[in-house]
Amino acid sequence: MCPGVAEQCGRLGLTRVFHAPLGVHPWICALRDGDGAVHLYKRWMSQADPGLVRYPYRAMTGEAGDRDERPLVAGRFIYLGQGCPPAEPDTSAIRRAAETVAEAMRAEPGLHRTAAMDLCGLGGPSADPAWTLAFNRAFAAVFAVENRRRFATALRDAFGEAFALWGDGWDRHGLAAHPVSPGPRALYHEAAACLDFGSLAYDTAIFPRTLEILKRDGLLVSWRHADSGRLFGPVEHELTFGDGEEAVRRLAALRDDPDRRARLLSAHRDWVFDRLSLERVLPAVLADGCPPSPHTLSQSTDTSV
């Protein structure tokens, strides 16, 4: 899913590791029994099963929260994610290394971390599993969480309560946030725009959060970094930003123009469900992950008999 993670795995000695983008599908498949019960994720299904029913992904609403969060989401710019690192950095030396790599990646957002580590002269240590684990923890704090802080601060300063946050740890940055809740995930389509500031773990714009927003009919507006061009295609210029000021400009242009938002959402979904469809991604994954054996190849190409 992430080229940086695949590269790290290779450096650590793991074999048969390759990168492919996360694929997307617009449907949920379910089986309905005679009593009307619907089975999701409970047993294997195939396209030939009788009674197979397709639902739009948005039909999967998930757990019901303790309150109706629609008024907190509708018409707002929203972001769901934690504002604190999963773990604090281990040592000052590793933190300094992570900060150096973070500076390089902010200067060139298209880089993934292993490429940036090489630029910073850290190719040697990156082959040490213990060092890499500690580095990744530190990097999440000084790069991923710091990105979230600076973007969220810029948007709250510009839009006030029209920018709504959900997640833990935002109080340490002086930002009020709603508690973690599954509710807003089923309401992405109600928001004016759904923000993404990057993953804590992956150096790619194509990861579960961004694809879930699109599958639930949300208008995704994202920090521009590795794989953004692949994710956004022809609407990248209108739906991505490089810094806080550009994020404010992008959202201000969308705020009072529902027709433009609808046009961009439609164009983006068309692009994603074509270019990142499972039907496109899976054959490449199978070709890279399960290459035919030489014996199979020789049998398949022998036309002498």
CSV table of C-alpha atoms in Angstrom, one decimal:
chain,number,residue,atom,x,y,z
A,1,MET,CA,0.0,0.0,0.0
A,2,CYS,CA,2.9,2.4,0.8
A,3,PRO,CA,6.1,2.5,-1.3
A,4,GLY,CA,8.1,3.7,1.8
A,5,VAL,CA,7.0,0.8,3.9
A,6,ALA,CA,7.8,-1.7,1.1
A,7,GLU,CA,11.2,-0.2,0.8
A,8,GLN,CA,11.8,-0.4,4.5
A,9,CYS,CA,10.8,-4.1,4.5
A,10,GLY,CA,13.3,-4.8,1.7
A,11,ARG,CA,16.1,-3.1,3.7
A,12,LEU,CA,15.2,-5.2,6.7
A,13,GLY,CA,15.7,-8.4,4.8
A,14,LEU,CA,12.1,-9.3,4.1
A,15,THR,CA,11.5,-11.0,0.7
A,16,ARG,CA,8.6,-11.0,-1.7
A,17,VAL,CA,7.6,-7.6,-0.7
A,18,PHE,CA,6.2,-5.3,-3.4
A,19,HIS,CA,4.1,-2.1,-3.5
A,20,ALA,CA,0.7,-1.7,-5.1
A,21,PRO,CA,-1.9,1.0,-4.4
A,22,LEU,CA,-4.9,0.2,-2.2
A,23,GLY,CA,-7.8,-0.6,-4.4
A,24,VAL,CA,-11.4,0.6,-4.1
A,25,HIS,CA,-14.9,-0.8,-4.9
A,26,PRO,CA,-18.2,1.1,-4.6
A,27,TRP,CA,-20.3,-1.8,-3.4
A,28,ILE,CA,-20.9,-3.9,-0.4
A,29,CYS,CA,-22.0,-7.4,-1.2
A,30,ALA,CA,-24.5,-9.2,1.1
A,31,LEU,CA,-26.6,-12.3,1.1
A,32,ARG,CA,-30.2,-12.2,2.3
A,33,ASP,CA,-31.6,-15.4,3.9
A,34,GLY,CA,-35.2,-16.5,3.6
A,35,ASP,CA,-36.0,-14.9,6.9
A,36,GLY,CA,-34.7,-11.5,5.6
A,37,ALA,CA,-31.4,-11.6,7.6
A,38,VAL,CA,-28.5,-10.0,5.8
A,39,HIS,CA,-25.0,-11.6,6.1
A,40,LEU,CA,-22.0,-9.2,5.9
A,41,TYR,CA,-18.4,-10.5,6.6
A,42,LYS,CA,-19.9,-13.7,8.1
A,43,ARG,CA,-19.1,-16.2,5.4
A,44,TRP,CA,-17.5,-16.5,2.0
A,45,MET,CA,-19.4,-15.3,-1.0
A,46,SER,CA,-19.0,-15.5,-4.7
A,47,GLN,CA,-20.5,-13.5,-7.5
A,48,ALA,CA,-22.4,-16.6,-8.6
A,49,ASP,CA,-24.2,-17.1,-5.2
A,50,PRO,CA,-28.0,-16.9,-5.5
A,51,GLY,CA,-29.5,-14.0,-3.5
A,52,LEU,CA,-26.4,-11.9,-3.7
A,53,VAL,CA,-27.3,-8.2,-3.2
A,54,ARG,CA,-25.2,-5.1,-3.8
A,55,TYR,CA,-25.5,-2.0,-1.7
A,56,PRO,CA,-23.7,1.3,-2.0
A,57,TYR,CA,-20.8,1.4,0.4
A,58,ARG,CA,-22.5,4.3,2.3
A,59,ALA,CA,-25.3,1.9,3.3
A,60,MET,CA,-22.9,0.4,5.9
A,61,THR,CA,-23.5,2.9,8.7
A,62,GLY,CA,-21.5,1.2,11.4
A,63,GLU,CA,-22.1,1.5,15.1
A,64,ALA,CA,-24.7,4.0,16.3
A,65,GLY,CA,-23.2,6.6,18.6
A,66,ASP,CA,-24.7,8.0,21.8
A,67,ARG,CA,-25.9,11.2,20.1
A,68,ASP,CA,-27.0,12.5,16.7
A,69,GLU,CA,-23.9,14.1,15.3
A,70,ARG,CA,-25.4,15.2,12.0
A,71,PRO,CA,-25.7,18.8,13.2
A,72,LEU,CA,-22.0,18.8,14.1
A,73,VAL,CA,-21.1,17.5,10.6
A,74,ALA,CA,-23.6,19.0,8.1
A,75,GLY,CA,-22.2,21.9,6.1
A,76,ARG,CA,-18.9,21.9,8.0
A,77,PHE,CA,-15.3,21.1,7.1
A,78,ILE,CA,-14.4,18.1,9.2
A,79,TYR,CA,-11.4,16.1,10.2
A,80,LEU,CA,-11.2,12.8,12.1
A,81,GLY,CA,-7.9,11.8,13.6
A,82,GLN,CA,-5.7,12.0,16.7
A,83,GLY,CA,-3.6,15.0,17.5
A,84,CYS,CA,-1.0,13.1,19.5
A,85,PRO,CA,1.6,10.4,18.5
A,86,PRO,CA,1.0,6.7,19.3
A,87,ALA,CA,4.2,6.8,21.3
A,88,GLU,CA,6.7,9.5,22.3
A,89,PRO,CA,10.2,9.4,20.7
A,90,ASP,CA,12.8,7.2,22.4
A,91,THR,CA,16.0,9.1,22.4
A,92,SER,CA,17.1,12.6,21.5
A,93,ALA,CA,19.5,11.3,18.8
A,94,ILE,CA,16.7,9.4,17.0
A,95,ARG,CA,14.4,12.4,17.4
A,96,ARG,CA,17.0,14.6,15.8
A,97,ALA,CA,17.3,12.2,12.9
A,98,ALA,CA,13.5,12.1,12.5
A,99,GLU,CA,13.4,15.9,12.5
A,100,THR,CA,16.0,16.1,9.8
A,101,VAL,CA,14.0,13.7,7.6
A,102,ALA,CA,10.8,15.6,8.3
A,103,GLU,CA,12.4,18.8,7.1
A,104,ALA,CA,13.5,17.1,3.9
A,105,MET,CA,10.0,15.8,3.3
A,106,ARG,CA,8.3,19.1,4.0
A,107,ALA,CA,10.7,20.6,1.4
A,108,GLU,CA,9.8,17.8,-1.1
A,109,PRO,CA,6.4,16.4,-0.1
A,110,GLY,CA,6.5,13.9,-2.9
A,111,LEU,CA,9.2,11.9,-1.2
A,112,HIS,CA,8.5,8.9,1.0
A,113,ARG,CA,10.5,8.5,4.2
A,114,THR,CA,13.2,6.0,2.9
A,115,ALA,CA,14.0,8.3,0.0
A,116,ALA,CA,14.3,11.2,2.4
A,117,MET,CA,16.4,9.2,4.8
A,118,ASP,CA,18.8,8.4,2.0
A,119,LEU,CA,19.1,12.1,1.2
A,120,CYS,CA,19.9,12.8,4.8
A,121,GLY,CA,22.6,10.2,5.0
A,122,LEU,CA,20.6,7.7,7.0
A,123,GLY,CA,20.6,4.8,4.6
A,124,GLY,CA,22.9,2.7,6.8
A,125,PRO,CA,20.9,2.9,10.1
A,126,SER,CA,17.7,2.2,8.2
A,127,ALA,CA,18.8,-1.4,7.8
A,128,ASP,CA,18.8,-1.9,11.6
A,129,PRO,CA,15.3,-3.2,12.7
A,130,ALA,CA,15.5,-1.8,16.2
A,131,TRP,CA,16.7,1.6,15.0
A,132,THR,CA,14.0,1.7,12.3
A,133,LEU,CA,11.2,0.9,14.8
A,134,ALA,CA,12.4,3.7,17.1
A,135,PHE,CA,12.8,6.1,14.1
A,136,ASN,CA,9.2,5.4,12.9
A,137,ARG,CA,7.8,6.2,16.4
A,138,ALA,CA,9.8,9.5,16.4
A,139,PHE,CA,8.8,10.3,12.9
A,140,ALA,CA,5.1,9.9,13.6
A,141,ALA,CA,5.5,12.6,16.3
A,142,VAL,CA,7.7,15.1,14.6
A,143,PHE,CA,6.3,14.8,11.1
A,144,ALA,CA,2.8,13.3,10.9
A,145,VAL,CA,1.4,14.8,14.1
A,146,GLU,CA,3.1,18.1,13.5
A,147,ASN,CA,1.6,18.3,10.0
A,148,ARG,CA,-1.9,17.7,11.6
A,149,ARG,CA,-1.3,20.4,14.2
A,150,ARG,CA,-0.2,23.1,11.7
A,151,PHE,CA,-3.0,22.4,9.3
A,152,ALA,CA,-5.7,22.1,12.0
A,153,THR,CA,-4.5,25.3,13.6
A,154,ALA,CA,-4.6,27.2,10.3
A,155,LEU,CA,-8.2,26.0,9.6
A,156,ARG,CA,-9.5,26.7,13.0
A,157,ASP,CA,-8.1,30.2,12.9
A,158,ALA,CA,-9.7,30.8,9.5
A,159,PHE,CA,-13.0,29.1,9.9
A,160,GLY,CA,-13.7,28.8,13.6
A,161,GLU,CA,-16.3,26.3,14.5
A,162,ALA,CA,-17.1,25.7,10.8
A,163,PHE,CA,-14.0,23.5,11.0
A,164,ALA,CA,-14.9,20.5,13.3
A,165,LEU,CA,-12.4,18.1,14.8
A,166,TRP,CA,-12.9,14.6,16.3
A,167,GLY,CA,-10.1,12.8,18.1
A,168,ASP,CA,-7.8,12.5,21.1
A,169,GLY,CA,-4.9,14.8,21.9
A,170,TRP,CA,-6.0,18.0,20.3
A,171,ASP,CA,-6.2,19.8,23.7
A,172,ARG,CA,-2.4,19.7,23.9
A,173,HIS,CA,-2.4,22.1,20.9
A,174,GLY,CA,-5.1,24.3,22.3
A,175,LEU,CA,-7.7,23.0,19.9
A,176,ALA,CA,-11.2,22.0,21.0
A,177,ALA,CA,-12.3,18.6,19.5
A,178,HIS,CA,-15.2,16.2,19.8
A,179,PRO,CA,-14.4,12.9,21.4
A,180,VAL,CA,-13.7,9.9,19.2
A,181,SER,CA,-16.9,8.6,17.7
A,182,PRO,CA,-17.9,6.3,14.8
A,183,GLY,CA,-20.8,8.5,14.0
A,184,PRO,CA,-19.2,11.1,11.7
A,185,ARG,CA,-17.8,8.3,9.4
A,186,ALA,CA,-21.3,7.5,8.3
A,187,LEU,CA,-22.0,11.2,7.6
A,188,TYR,CA,-19.1,12.2,5.4
A,189,HIS,CA,-21.6,13.0,2.6
A,190,GLU,CA,-23.2,15.6,4.8
A,191,ALA,CA,-20.0,17.6,5.3
A,192,ALA,CA,-19.0,20.5,3.1
A,193,ALA,CA,-15.6,18.8,2.8
A,194,CYS,CA,-13.7,16.0,4.6
A,195,LEU,CA,-10.0,16.9,5.3
A,196,ASP,CA,-7.0,14.6,5.3
A,197,PHE,CA,-3.7,15.7,6.7
A,198,GLY,CA,-1.8,12.5,6.1
A,199,SER,CA,-1.4,9.1,7.8
A,200,LEU,CA,0.5,8.4,11.0
A,201,ALA,CA,1.9,5.3,9.5
A,202,TYR,CA,2.0,5.6,5.7
A,203,ASP,CA,3.7,8.0,3.3
A,204,THR,CA,1.0,7.9,0.7
A,205,ALA,CA,-2.2,9.8,0.0
A,206,ILE,CA,-3.9,6.4,-0.9
A,207,PHE,CA,-4.7,4.7,2.4
A,208,PRO,CA,-7.9,3.5,4.2
A,209,ARG,CA,-9.1,6.9,5.5
A,210,THR,CA,-9.0,8.7,2.1
A,211,LEU,CA,-10.7,5.9,0.2
A,212,GLU,CA,-13.4,5.5,2.9
A,213,ILE,CA,-14.3,9.2,2.5
A,214,LEU,CA,-14.7,8.7,-1.2
A,215,LYS,CA,-16.7,5.4,-0.8
A,216,ARG,CA,-19.1,7.2,1.5
A,217,ASP,CA,-19.6,10.1,-1.0
A,218,GLY,CA,-17.5,12.6,0.9
A,219,LEU,CA,-15.7,15.5,-0.8
A,220,LEU,CA,-12.0,14.8,0.0
A,221,VAL,CA,-9.7,17.7,0.3
A,222,SER,CA,-6.1,16.6,1.2
A,223,TRP,CA,-2.6,17.6,1.9
A,224,ARG,CA,-0.6,17.2,-1.3
A,225,HIS,CA,2.1,14.6,-0.9
A,226,ALA,CA,3.3,11.2,-2.2
A,227,ASP,CA,0.7,9.6,-4.6
A,228,SER,CA,-1.7,12.6,-4.6
A,229,GLY,CA,-1.5,12.8,-8.3
A,230,ARG,CA,-2.5,9.2,-8.6
A,231,LEU,CA,-5.4,9.7,-6.1
A,232,PHE,CA,-6.8,13.0,-7.4
A,233,GLY,CA,-5.9,12.9,-11.1
A,234,PRO,CA,-7.5,15.9,-13.0
A,235,VAL,CA,-8.9,17.5,-9.8
A,236,GLU,CA,-5.6,17.5,-7.9
A,237,HIS,CA,-5.1,21.3,-8.3
A,238,GLU,CA,-8.5,22.1,-6.9
A,239,LEU,CA,-8.7,19.5,-4.1
A,240,THR,CA,-5.2,19.5,-2.6
A,241,PHE,CA,-3.0,21.9,-0.7
A,242,GLY,CA,0.6,22.3,0.2
A,243,ASP,CA,0.5,24.5,3.3
A,244,GLY,CA,-2.0,26.0,5.7
A,245,GLU,CA,-2.5,29.2,3.6
A,246,GLU,CA,-3.3,27.2,0.5
A,247,ALA,CA,-5.7,24.9,2.5
A,248,VAL,CA,-7.6,28.0,3.7
A,249,ARG,CA,-7.8,29.3,0.1
A,250,ARG,CA,-9.0,26.0,-1.3
A,251,LEU,CA,-11.7,25.6,1.3
A,252,ALA,CA,-12.8,29.2,1.1
A,253,ALA,CA,-13.4,28.7,-2.6
A,254,LEU,CA,-15.5,25.7,-2.0
A,255,ARG,CA,-17.5,26.9,1.1
A,256,ASP,CA,-20.2,28.9,-0.7
A,257,ASP,CA,-20.3,27.0,-4.0
A,258,PRO,CA,-22.3,23.8,-3.6
A,259,ASP,CA,-22.5,23.3,-7.4
A,260,ARG,CA,-18.7,23.4,-7.6
A,261,ARG,CA,-18.4,20.9,-4.7
A,262,ALA,CA,-20.8,18.5,-6.5
A,263,ARG,CA,-18.9,18.8,-9.8
A,264,LEU,CA,-15.6,18.1,-8.1
A,265,LEU,CA,-17.0,15.2,-6.1
A,266,SER,CA,-18.4,13.6,-9.2
A,267,ALA,CA,-15.2,14.0,-11.2
A,268,HIS,CA,-13.1,12.7,-8.4
A,269,ARG,CA,-15.2,9.6,-7.8
A,270,ASP,CA,-15.2,8.8,-11.5
A,271,TRP,CA,-11.4,9.0,-11.5
A,272,VAL,CA,-10.9,6.9,-8.4
A,273,PHE,CA,-13.4,4.2,-9.2
A,274,ASP,CA,-11.7,3.8,-12.6
A,275,ARG,CA,-8.0,4.2,-11.9
A,276,LEU,CA,-7.9,2.6,-8.5
A,277,SER,CA,-10.7,0.0,-9.0
A,278,LEU,CA,-10.0,-3.5,-7.6
A,279,GLU,CA,-10.5,-4.8,-11.1
A,280,ARG,CA,-7.4,-2.8,-12.1
A,281,VAL,CA,-5.3,-3.2,-9.0
A,282,LEU,CA,-5.8,-6.9,-8.2
A,283,PRO,CA,-4.3,-8.4,-11.5
A,284,ALA,CA,-1.1,-6.4,-10.9
A,285,VAL,CA,-1.0,-7.6,-7.3
A,286,LEU,CA,-1.4,-11.2,-8.3
A,287,ALA,CA,1.2,-10.9,-11.1
A,288,ASP,CA,3.8,-9.4,-8.7
A,289,GLY,CA,2.9,-11.5,-5.6
A,290,CYS,CA,2.2,-14.8,-7.3
A,291,PRO,CA,4.4,-15.0,-10.4
A,292,PRO,CA,4.1,-18.2,-12.4
A,293,SER,CA,6.8,-20.8,-11.8
A,294,PRO,CA,9.3,-21.5,-14.5
A,295,HIS,CA,7.8,-24.9,-14.9
A,296,THR,CA,4.4,-23.4,-15.5
A,297,LEU,CA,5.8,-20.9,-18.0
A,298,SER,CA,7.6,-23.7,-19.9
A,299,GLN,CA,4.4,-25.7,-20.1
A,300,SER,CA,2.3,-22.7,-21.2
A,301,THR,CA,4.7,-21.6,-23.9
A,302,ASP,CA,5.6,-25.0,-25.3
A,303,THR,CA,3.8,-25.4,-28.7
A,304,SER,CA,5.9,-28.2,-30.1
A,305,VAL,CA,3.4,-31.0,-29.3
